């Protein structure tokens, strides 16, 4: 059979002939609009016969008649006062349409426009008119509006694909712009097709007409995309549609196969699917609240899977750690993660929370997306995480989030304990179908009562019940013997304690004195809920093999889970229980474990830093904590990968180390982390962690560390375009190193100070400091150190017009760095040498050395340096009269800077590159 709703509703038999009466088509529409979910009989009756008091007998008669029409009466399921219609694969045109829509977007994201066009056109061709065109029922109208809007989105994506394949569907786009005059995407597509047909005047007229409508009807100007296309046409440049890769995240963790006793709550969640008013500026928000263990997360995940097809743009999931042993997640950190999940690279994620929140709203606006914000602590934690209008947001937490509800349009859902029959059914479902149980239902009823009918406690108990009928009696005996703990299972004044007893069953199942039971409380010291084998080995002062075996044992009793090999995750409630057990250990044991973990992170980070900067001086060679084996890194990629993997843990650990007074670890960890942040073009974050390190070094009274950190801080401030701050930090570093009579590091700081002064437009002062740096290096440093300063001095000579001296200094720097194997600085010096040759008009030599500099920058992964070299190369190509090549190179440099979202500074500026491009 076929069920058609994309137009007038039709039920087609296998031979293709329509079947069913008008009332039967309305009944089918109600069932299909709920996407295979059960619909209460009262709801169906009220919709079909409004104002008649839900005549259930009439409904039953119509269901009976409909079953006769269908080829299989079992298609309509009846259970606990609800009805459900389950079309088979390919029978429901709306389901097929949404699947084709999603597949088409995936193909477009995978840069396969031809496949995307074919899939999306097939989806559009399923339509015969407005959805549910001849059915006028309230809940069906909401679903029809959603489908109609999705059809327009599909048309937009289809014509994106058409244009990407070289087609110019001008006539079709003209019709669509007339039908949807406020949809800027259609206008942009039409402008491009007209321009491709040498009809620039008409293309510009489309822009003006669209702008006039937007201003007149909405009071807004056209968006950036439409303005950019107009500017390209005016500049006689080919306009390009900014088709962005479509990121369709599917992050919702697996849910339960069946949910017990929550039909009413699922219906409330369904209400969030109703389209918002056209003038709405907010997402649809559902707040799910209740005590710990009541099943907030289980409900949210189960519903998220039921309505997966309603969210073709993806489903995001974040655990905010609102109630956990560790600190709640910071909103800015969470937004950063959401932006990464939506395809935003680290370099383009803004520094401030407000800017990140604004970008999140822009990226999610008008997208059919579900966002689950789980385990929220309070309104302050979540209010900046709300997306733009379009997505549906489900928030779970223990508090009512009154402040959020006061500011936004929300659906509120408060969960209570399960009723007795549902709790017993949940427990009994885990028993073998043919099993017999001593005491039968009475035993299950008693277990449900002892668990307080809380779903989390019931689920954990059901894991024990699942072992079989013979274990049930023993489980019940255990529960009766633990009277003190059972009282704590659901205390009315302490919801945090709801699952202590159930967790203790799993914990007590471990051999009392075995290593897994001793490790479990220590896991509360891990800075994040996700941790890996090497960190746990350091935590317990054991080998990695022993750590892995213990973690696997904890997984076997469901205290942990392993999402991927050698990586483990602890749920927040389990983590809370571990933290309580941790307090039972002696203070010396806790402090020792914390010191080992901090030492492992600090020394592993330093090892990673050395792999990234093999020629950079070591800050300190402090001895490690006994029993801790820091991770070593064989190459640059491994070191960068480790930093990327541990980024959240490092961010959480540093403030805790400060609070614990572990200043030596703070210094080492912060310095190493800053190197990675600078490499990933996050200088503002690097400044933050180095500021922590500076304060820690001062508390230690370690003048050498203070000096070194001041030098590094100045470099990061310079990258962040904070030149006054950089000057202050570097001048302090020079003074401190001079006072320590550390000529080697004084030379480095002098050189860095000269670099900043050069960026500030003072080449004379820059040359003076570089000359001082070279003088110091000649008596204290290696040839490679002298080469660094020679390169810096060459740049100052260039600014002063002393090109011959610049070539000599830069050439010698390249030779020394190449001989030493210092690839990073060889690349820097090659760039300077190329610039010096260009200044003398020797363009062939300049181009050869620029190519060398670019090769090294790309090998090292330093994209900021790559952009700098491309900018310099582009200017030389311009001066050499090779305008076409210059345009290509400078456009690449500009794209890199945009992708990095690096701040403009005196050395590398988007506006300068843009101005040069306009002259070519």
PDB file of N, CA, C and O in Angstrom, residues 817-866:
ATOM      1  N   UNK A 817      70.384  27.717  10.138  1.00  0.00           N
ATOM      2  CA  UNK A 817      69.194  26.946  10.540  1.00  0.00           C
ATOM      3  C   UNK A 817      69.111  25.626   9.775  1.00  0.00           C
ATOM      4  O   UNK A 817      68.748  24.587  10.344  1.00  0.00           O
ATOM      5  N   UNK A 818      69.435  25.657   8.494  1.00  0.00           N
ATOM      6  CA  UNK A 818      69.384  24.422   7.702  1.00  0.00           C
ATOM      7  C   UNK A 818      70.404  23.413   8.211  1.00  0.00           C
ATOM      8  O   UNK A 818      70.120  22.208   8.316  1.00  0.00           O
ATOM      9  N   UNK A 819      71.590  23.907   8.554  1.00  0.00           N
ATOM     10  CA  UNK A 819      72.638  23.015   9.064  1.00  0.00           C
ATOM     11  C   UNK A 819      72.237  22.416  10.415  1.00  0.00           C
ATOM     12  O   UNK A 819      72.513  21.244  10.706  1.00  0.00           O
ATOM     13  N   UNK A 820      71.525  23.205  11.236  1.00  0.00           N
ATOM     14  CA  UNK A 820      71.105  22.725  12.562  1.00  0.00           C
ATOM     15  C   UNK A 820      69.857  21.855  12.498  1.00  0.00           C
ATOM     16  O   UNK A 820      69.511  21.186  13.480  1.00  0.00           O
ATOM     17  N   UNK A 821      69.152  21.888  11.379  1.00  0.00           N
ATOM     18  CA  UNK A 821      67.921  21.110  11.264  1.00  0.00           C
ATOM     19  C   UNK A 821      66.720  21.773  11.906  1.00  0.00           C
ATOM     20  O   UNK A 821      65.725  21.098  12.184  1.00  0.00           O
ATOM     21  N   UNK A 822      66.794  23.069  12.136  1.00  0.00           N
ATOM     22  CA  UNK A 822      65.681  23.804  12.747  1.00  0.00           C
ATOM     23  C   UNK A 822      64.762  24.279  11.629  1.00  0.00           C
ATOM     24  O   UNK A 822      64.891  25.383  11.097  1.00  0.00           O
ATOM     25  N   UNK A 823      63.776  23.438  11.281  1.00  0.00           N
ATOM     26  CA  UNK A 823      62.940  23.683  10.120  1.00  0.00           C
ATOM     27  C   UNK A 823      62.081  24.946  10.284  1.00  0.00           C
ATOM     28  O   UNK A 823      61.926  25.722   9.342  1.00  0.00           O
ATOM     29  N   UNK A 824      61.487  25.135  11.471  1.00  0.00           N
ATOM     30  CA  UNK A 824      60.622  26.300  11.660  1.00  0.00           C
ATOM     31  C   UNK A 824      61.360  27.594  11.352  1.00  0.00           C
ATOM     32  O   UNK A 824      60.913  28.425  10.554  1.00  0.00           O
ATOM     33  N   UNK A 825      62.526  27.768  11.971  1.00  0.00           N
ATOM     34  CA  UNK A 825      63.256  29.026  11.813  1.00  0.00           C
ATOM     35  C   UNK A 825      63.940  29.118  10.451  1.00  0.00           C
ATOM     36  O   UNK A 825      64.177  30.214   9.941  1.00  0.00           O
ATOM     37  N   UNK A 826      64.256  27.987   9.858  1.00  0.00           N
ATOM     38  CA  UNK A 826      64.739  28.022   8.478  1.00  0.00           C
ATOM     39  C   UNK A 826      63.670  28.629   7.570  1.00  0.00           C
ATOM     40  O   UNK A 826      63.970  29.432   6.673  1.00  0.00           O
ATOM     41  N   UNK A 827      62.403  28.246   7.811  1.00  0.00           N
ATOM     42  CA  UNK A 827      61.303  28.802   7.019  1.00  0.00           C
ATOM     43  C   UNK A 827      61.143  30.288   7.238  1.00  0.00           C
ATOM     44  O   UNK A 827      60.917  31.050   6.282  1.00  0.00           O
ATOM     45  N   UNK A 828      61.244  30.730   8.505  1.00  0.00           N
ATOM     46  CA  UNK A 828      61.124  32.164   8.775  1.00  0.00           C
ATOM     47  C   UNK A 828      62.221  32.955   8.043  1.00  0.00           C
ATOM     48  O   UNK A 828      61.957  34.005   7.438  1.00  0.00           O
ATOM     49  N   UNK A 829      63.449  32.424   8.136  1.00  0.00           N
ATOM     50  CA  UNK A 829      64.574  33.128   7.517  1.00  0.00           C
ATOM     51  C   UNK A 829      64.467  33.115   5.991  1.00  0.00           C
ATOM     52  O   UNK A 829      64.836  34.086   5.317  1.00  0.00           O
ATOM     53  N   UNK A 830      63.951  32.011   5.426  1.00  0.00           N
ATOM     54  CA  UNK A 830      63.774  31.951   3.971  1.00  0.00           C
ATOM     55  C   UNK A 830      62.785  33.015   3.515  1.00  0.00           C
ATOM     56  O   UNK A 830      62.962  33.638   2.453  1.00  0.00           O
ATOM     57  N   UNK A 831      61.746  33.242   4.284  1.00  0.00           N
ATOM     58  CA  UNK A 831      60.778  34.279   3.950  1.00  0.00           C
ATOM     59  C   UNK A 831      61.434  35.658   3.972  1.00  0.00           C
ATOM     60  O   UNK A 831      61.208  36.488   3.090  1.00  0.00           O
ATOM     61  N   UNK A 832      62.257  35.898   4.987  1.00  0.00           N
ATOM     62  CA  UNK A 832      62.943  37.194   5.076  1.00  0.00           C
ATOM     63  C   UNK A 832      63.912  37.378   3.920  1.00  0.00           C
ATOM     64  O   UNK A 832      63.991  38.461   3.316  1.00  0.00           O
ATOM     65  N   UNK A 833      64.648  36.312   3.583  1.00  0.00           N
ATOM     66  CA  UNK A 833      65.605  36.402   2.475  1.00  0.00           C
ATOM     67  C   UNK A 833      64.877  36.693   1.164  1.00  0.00           C
ATOM     68  O   UNK A 833      65.343  37.502   0.352  1.00  0.00           O
ATOM     69  N   UNK A 834      63.750  36.033   0.949  1.00  0.00           N
ATOM     70  CA  UNK A 834      62.969  36.285  -0.266  1.00  0.00           C
ATOM     71  C   UNK A 834      62.520  37.739  -0.325  1.00  0.00           C
ATOM     72  O   UNK A 834      62.597  38.385  -1.381  1.00  0.00           O
ATOM     73  N   UNK A 835      62.069  38.262   0.807  1.00  0.00           N
ATOM     74  CA  UNK A 835      61.612  39.655   0.845  1.00  0.00           C
ATOM     75  C   UNK A 835      62.775  40.607   0.549  1.00  0.00           C
ATOM     76  O   UNK A 835      62.610  41.629  -0.139  1.00  0.00           O
ATOM     77  N   UNK A 836      63.947  40.266   1.054  1.00  0.00           N
ATOM     78  CA  UNK A 836      65.125  41.118   0.811  1.00  0.00           C
ATOM     79  C   UNK A 836      65.515  41.111  -0.665  1.00  0.00           C
ATOM     80  O   UNK A 836      65.855  42.156  -1.247  1.00  0.00           O
ATOM     81  N   UNK A 837      65.504  39.946  -1.280  1.00  0.00           N
ATOM     82  CA  UNK A 837      65.793  39.888  -2.715  1.00  0.00           C
ATOM     83  C   UNK A 837      64.775  40.706  -3.508  1.00  0.00           C
ATOM     84  O   UNK A 837      65.129  41.410  -4.466  1.00  0.00           O
ATOM     85  N   UNK A 838      63.517  40.607  -3.122  1.00  0.00           N
ATOM     86  CA  UNK A 838      62.486  41.371  -3.820  1.00  0.00           C
ATOM     87  C   UNK A 838      62.734  42.867  -3.687  1.00  0.00           C
ATOM     88  O   UNK A 838      62.516  43.630  -4.629  1.00  0.00           O
ATOM     89  N   UNK A 839      63.180  43.285  -2.505  1.00  0.00           N
ATOM     90  CA  UNK A 839      63.450  44.708  -2.284  1.00  0.00           C
ATOM     91  C   UNK A 839      64.575  45.204  -3.196  1.00  0.00           C
ATOM     92  O   UNK A 839      64.627  46.389  -3.523  1.00  0.00           O
ATOM     93  N   UNK A 840      65.470  44.280  -3.599  1.00  0.00           N
ATOM     94  CA  UNK A 840      66.546  44.654  -4.524  1.00  0.00           C
ATOM     95  C   UNK A 840      66.128  44.468  -5.984  1.00  0.00           C
ATOM     96  O   UNK A 840      66.934  44.654  -6.884  1.00  0.00           O
ATOM     97  N   UNK A 841      64.874  44.036  -6.209  1.00  0.00           N
ATOM     98  CA  UNK A 841      64.403  43.831  -7.572  1.00  0.00           C
ATOM     99  C   UNK A 841      64.815  42.521  -8.183  1.00  0.00           C
ATOM    100  O   UNK A 841      64.626  42.307  -9.389  1.00  0.00           O
ATOM    101  N   UNK A 842      65.364  41.618  -7.382  1.00  0.00           N
ATOM    102  CA  UNK A 842      65.815  40.311  -7.890  1.00  0.00           C
ATOM    103  C   UNK A 842      64.689  39.295  -7.677  1.00  0.00           C
ATOM    104  O   UNK A 842      64.707  38.473  -6.764  1.00  0.00           O
ATOM    105  N   UNK A 843      63.689  39.360  -8.576  1.00  0.00           N
ATOM    106  CA  UNK A 843      62.442  38.633  -8.344  1.00  0.00           C
ATOM    107  C   UNK A 843      62.586  37.124  -8.484  1.00  0.00           C
ATOM    108  O   UNK A 843      61.903  36.364  -7.789  1.00  0.00           O
ATOM    109  N   UNK A 844      63.425  36.660  -9.387  1.00  0.00           N
ATOM    110  CA  UNK A 844      63.565  35.205  -9.529  1.00  0.00           C
ATOM    111  C   UNK A 844      64.087  34.581  -8.246  1.00  0.00           C
ATOM    112  O   UNK A 844      63.582  33.536  -7.796  1.00  0.00           O
ATOM    113  N   UNK A 845      65.124  35.215  -7.649  1.00  0.00           N
ATOM    114  CA  UNK A 845      65.645  34.691  -6.374  1.00  0.00           C
ATOM    115  C   UNK A 845      64.581  34.809  -5.281  1.00  0.00           C
ATOM    116  O   UNK A 845      64.435  33.905  -4.431  1.00  0.00           O
ATOM    117  N   UNK A 846      63.851  35.904  -5.310  1.00  0.00           N
ATOM    118  CA  UNK A 846      62.807  36.101  -4.285  1.00  0.00           C
ATOM    119  C   UNK A 846      61.758  35.001  -4.371  1.00  0.00           C
ATOM    120  O   UNK A 846      61.371  34.403  -3.350  1.00  0.00           O
ATOM    121  N   UNK A 847      61.295  34.696  -5.574  1.00  0.00           N
ATOM    122  CA  UNK A 847      60.255  33.667  -5.732  1.00  0.00           C
ATOM    123  C   UNK A 847      60.769  32.305  -5.302  1.00  0.00           C
ATOM    124  O   UNK A 847      60.035  31.512  -4.693  1.00  0.00           O
ATOM    125  N   UNK A 848      62.007  32.003  -5.600  1.00  0.00           N
ATOM    126  CA  UNK A 848      62.576  30.705  -5.213  1.00  0.00           C
ATOM    127  C   UNK A 848      62.587  30.546  -3.700  1.00  0.00           C
ATOM    128  O   UNK A 848      62.197  29.491  -3.161  1.00  0.00           O
ATOM    129  N   UNK A 849      62.958  31.576  -2.976  1.00  0.00           N
ATOM    130  CA  UNK A 849      63.018  31.462  -1.514  1.00  0.00           C
ATOM    131  C   UNK A 849      61.629  31.526  -0.868  1.00  0.00           C
ATOM    132  O   UNK A 849      61.402  30.916   0.186  1.00  0.00           O
ATOM    133  N   UNK A 850      60.689  32.226  -1.502  1.00  0.00           N
ATOM    134  CA  UNK A 850      59.315  32.188  -0.991  1.00  0.00           C
ATOM    135  C   UNK A 850      58.737  30.780  -1.085  1.00  0.00           C
ATOM    136  O   UNK A 850      58.025  30.314  -0.190  1.00  0.00           O
ATOM    137  N   UNK A 851      59.014  30.093  -2.203  1.00  0.00           N
ATOM    138  CA  UNK A 851      58.524  28.724  -2.340  1.00  0.00           C
ATOM    139  C   UNK A 851      59.111  27.838  -1.251  1.00  0.00           C
ATOM    140  O   UNK A 851      58.422  26.965  -0.703  1.00  0.00           O
ATOM    141  N   UNK A 852      60.360  28.036  -0.894  1.00  0.00           N
ATOM    142  CA  UNK A 852      60.991  27.269   0.181  1.00  0.00           C
ATOM    143  C   UNK A 852      60.311  27.546   1.519  1.00  0.00           C
ATOM    144  O   UNK A 852      60.030  26.638   2.311  1.00  0.00           O
ATOM    145  N   UNK A 853      60.040  28.819   1.791  1.00  0.00           N
ATOM    146  CA  UNK A 853      59.382  29.188   3.042  1.00  0.00           C
ATOM    147  C   UNK A 853      57.993  28.572   3.130  1.00  0.00           C
ATOM    148  O   UNK A 853      57.590  28.046   4.183  1.00  0.00           O
ATOM    149  N   UNK A 854      57.234  28.612   2.038  1.00  0.00           N
ATOM    150  CA  UNK A 854      55.886  28.035   2.034  1.00  0.00           C
ATOM    151  C   UNK A 854      55.920  26.532   2.252  1.00  0.00           C
ATOM    152  O   UNK A 854      55.084  25.972   2.974  1.00  0.00           O
ATOM    153  N   UNK A 855      56.864  25.859   1.633  1.00  0.00           N
ATOM    154  CA  UNK A 855      56.975  24.407   1.801  1.00  0.00           C
ATOM    155  C   UNK A 855      57.185  24.044   3.276  1.00  0.00           C
ATOM    156  O   UNK A 855      56.547  23.123   3.809  1.00  0.00           O
ATOM    157  N   UNK A 856      58.040  24.776   3.957  1.00  0.00           N
ATOM    158  CA  UNK A 856      58.324  24.489   5.360  1.00  0.00           C
ATOM    159  C   UNK A 856      57.104  24.811   6.230  1.00  0.00           C
ATOM    160  O   UNK A 856      56.751  24.050   7.137  1.00  0.00           O
ATOM    161  N   UNK A 857      56.434  25.936   5.973  1.00  0.00           N
ATOM    162  CA  UNK A 857      55.253  26.313   6.767  1.00  0.00           C
ATOM    163  C   UNK A 857      54.157  25.264   6.643  1.00  0.00           C
ATOM    164  O   UNK A 857      53.512  24.898   7.630  1.00  0.00           O
ATOM    165  N   UNK A 858      53.949  24.751   5.431  1.00  0.00           N
ATOM    166  CA  UNK A 858      52.909  23.746   5.234  1.00  0.00           C
ATOM    167  C   UNK A 858      53.279  22.428   5.906  1.00  0.00           C
ATOM    168  O   UNK A 858      52.418  21.738   6.471  1.00  0.00           O
ATOM    169  N   UNK A 859      54.559  22.074   5.870  1.00  0.00           N
ATOM    170  CA  UNK A 859      54.990  20.830   6.524  1.00  0.00           C
ATOM    171  C   UNK A 859      54.795  20.897   8.034  1.00  0.00           C
ATOM    172  O   UNK A 859      54.467  19.901   8.685  1.00  0.00           O
ATOM    173  N   UNK A 860      55.003  22.086   8.610  1.00  0.00           N
ATOM    174  CA  UNK A 860      54.928  22.226  10.067  1.00  0.00           C
ATOM    175  C   UNK A 860      53.502  22.433  10.566  1.00  0.00           C
ATOM    176  O   UNK A 860      53.243  22.335  11.766  1.00  0.00           O
ATOM    177  N   UNK A 861      52.573  22.732   9.664  1.00  0.00           N
ATOM    178  CA  UNK A 861      51.193  22.960  10.072  1.00  0.00           C
ATOM    179  C   UNK A 861      50.948  24.340  10.656  1.00  0.00           C
ATOM    180  O   UNK A 861      49.885  24.577  11.234  1.00  0.00           O
ATOM    181  N   UNK A 862      51.905  25.272  10.521  1.00  0.00           N
ATOM    182  CA  UNK A 862      51.725  26.631  11.056  1.00  0.00           C
ATOM    183  C   UNK A 862      51.058  27.485   9.979  1.00  0.00           C
ATOM    184  O   UNK A 862      51.713  28.076   9.119  1.00  0.00           O
ATOM    185  N   UNK A 863      49.733  27.561  10.023  1.00  0.00           N
ATOM    186  CA  UNK A 863      48.986  28.204   8.953  1.00  0.00           C
ATOM    187  C   UNK A 863      49.108  29.727   8.993  1.00  0.00           C
ATOM    188  O   UNK A 863      48.940  30.398   7.975  1.00  0.00           O
ATOM    189  N   UNK A 864      49.378  30.278  10.178  1.00  0.00           N
ATOM    190  CA  UNK A 864      49.571  31.729  10.257  1.00  0.00           C
ATOM    191  C   UNK A 864      50.832  32.129   9.486  1.00  0.00           C
ATOM    192  O   UNK A 864      50.840  33.101   8.727  1.00  0.00           O
ATOM    193  N   UNK A 865      51.905  31.362   9.678  1.00  0.00           N
ATOM    194  CA  UNK A 865      53.143  31.638   8.945  1.00  0.00           C
ATOM    195  C   UNK A 865      52.926  31.415   7.452  1.00  0.00           C
ATOM    196  O   UNK A 865      53.452  32.156   6.612  1.00  0.00           O
ATOM    197  N   UNK A 866      52.144  30.393   7.092  1.00  0.00           N
ATOM    198  CA  UNK A 866      51.838  30.158   5.687  1.00  0.00           C
ATOM    199  C   UNK A 866      51.140  31.367   5.087  1.00  0.00           C
ATOM    200  O   UNK A 866      51.455  31.803   3.970  1.00  0.00           O
TER     201      UNK A 866
END
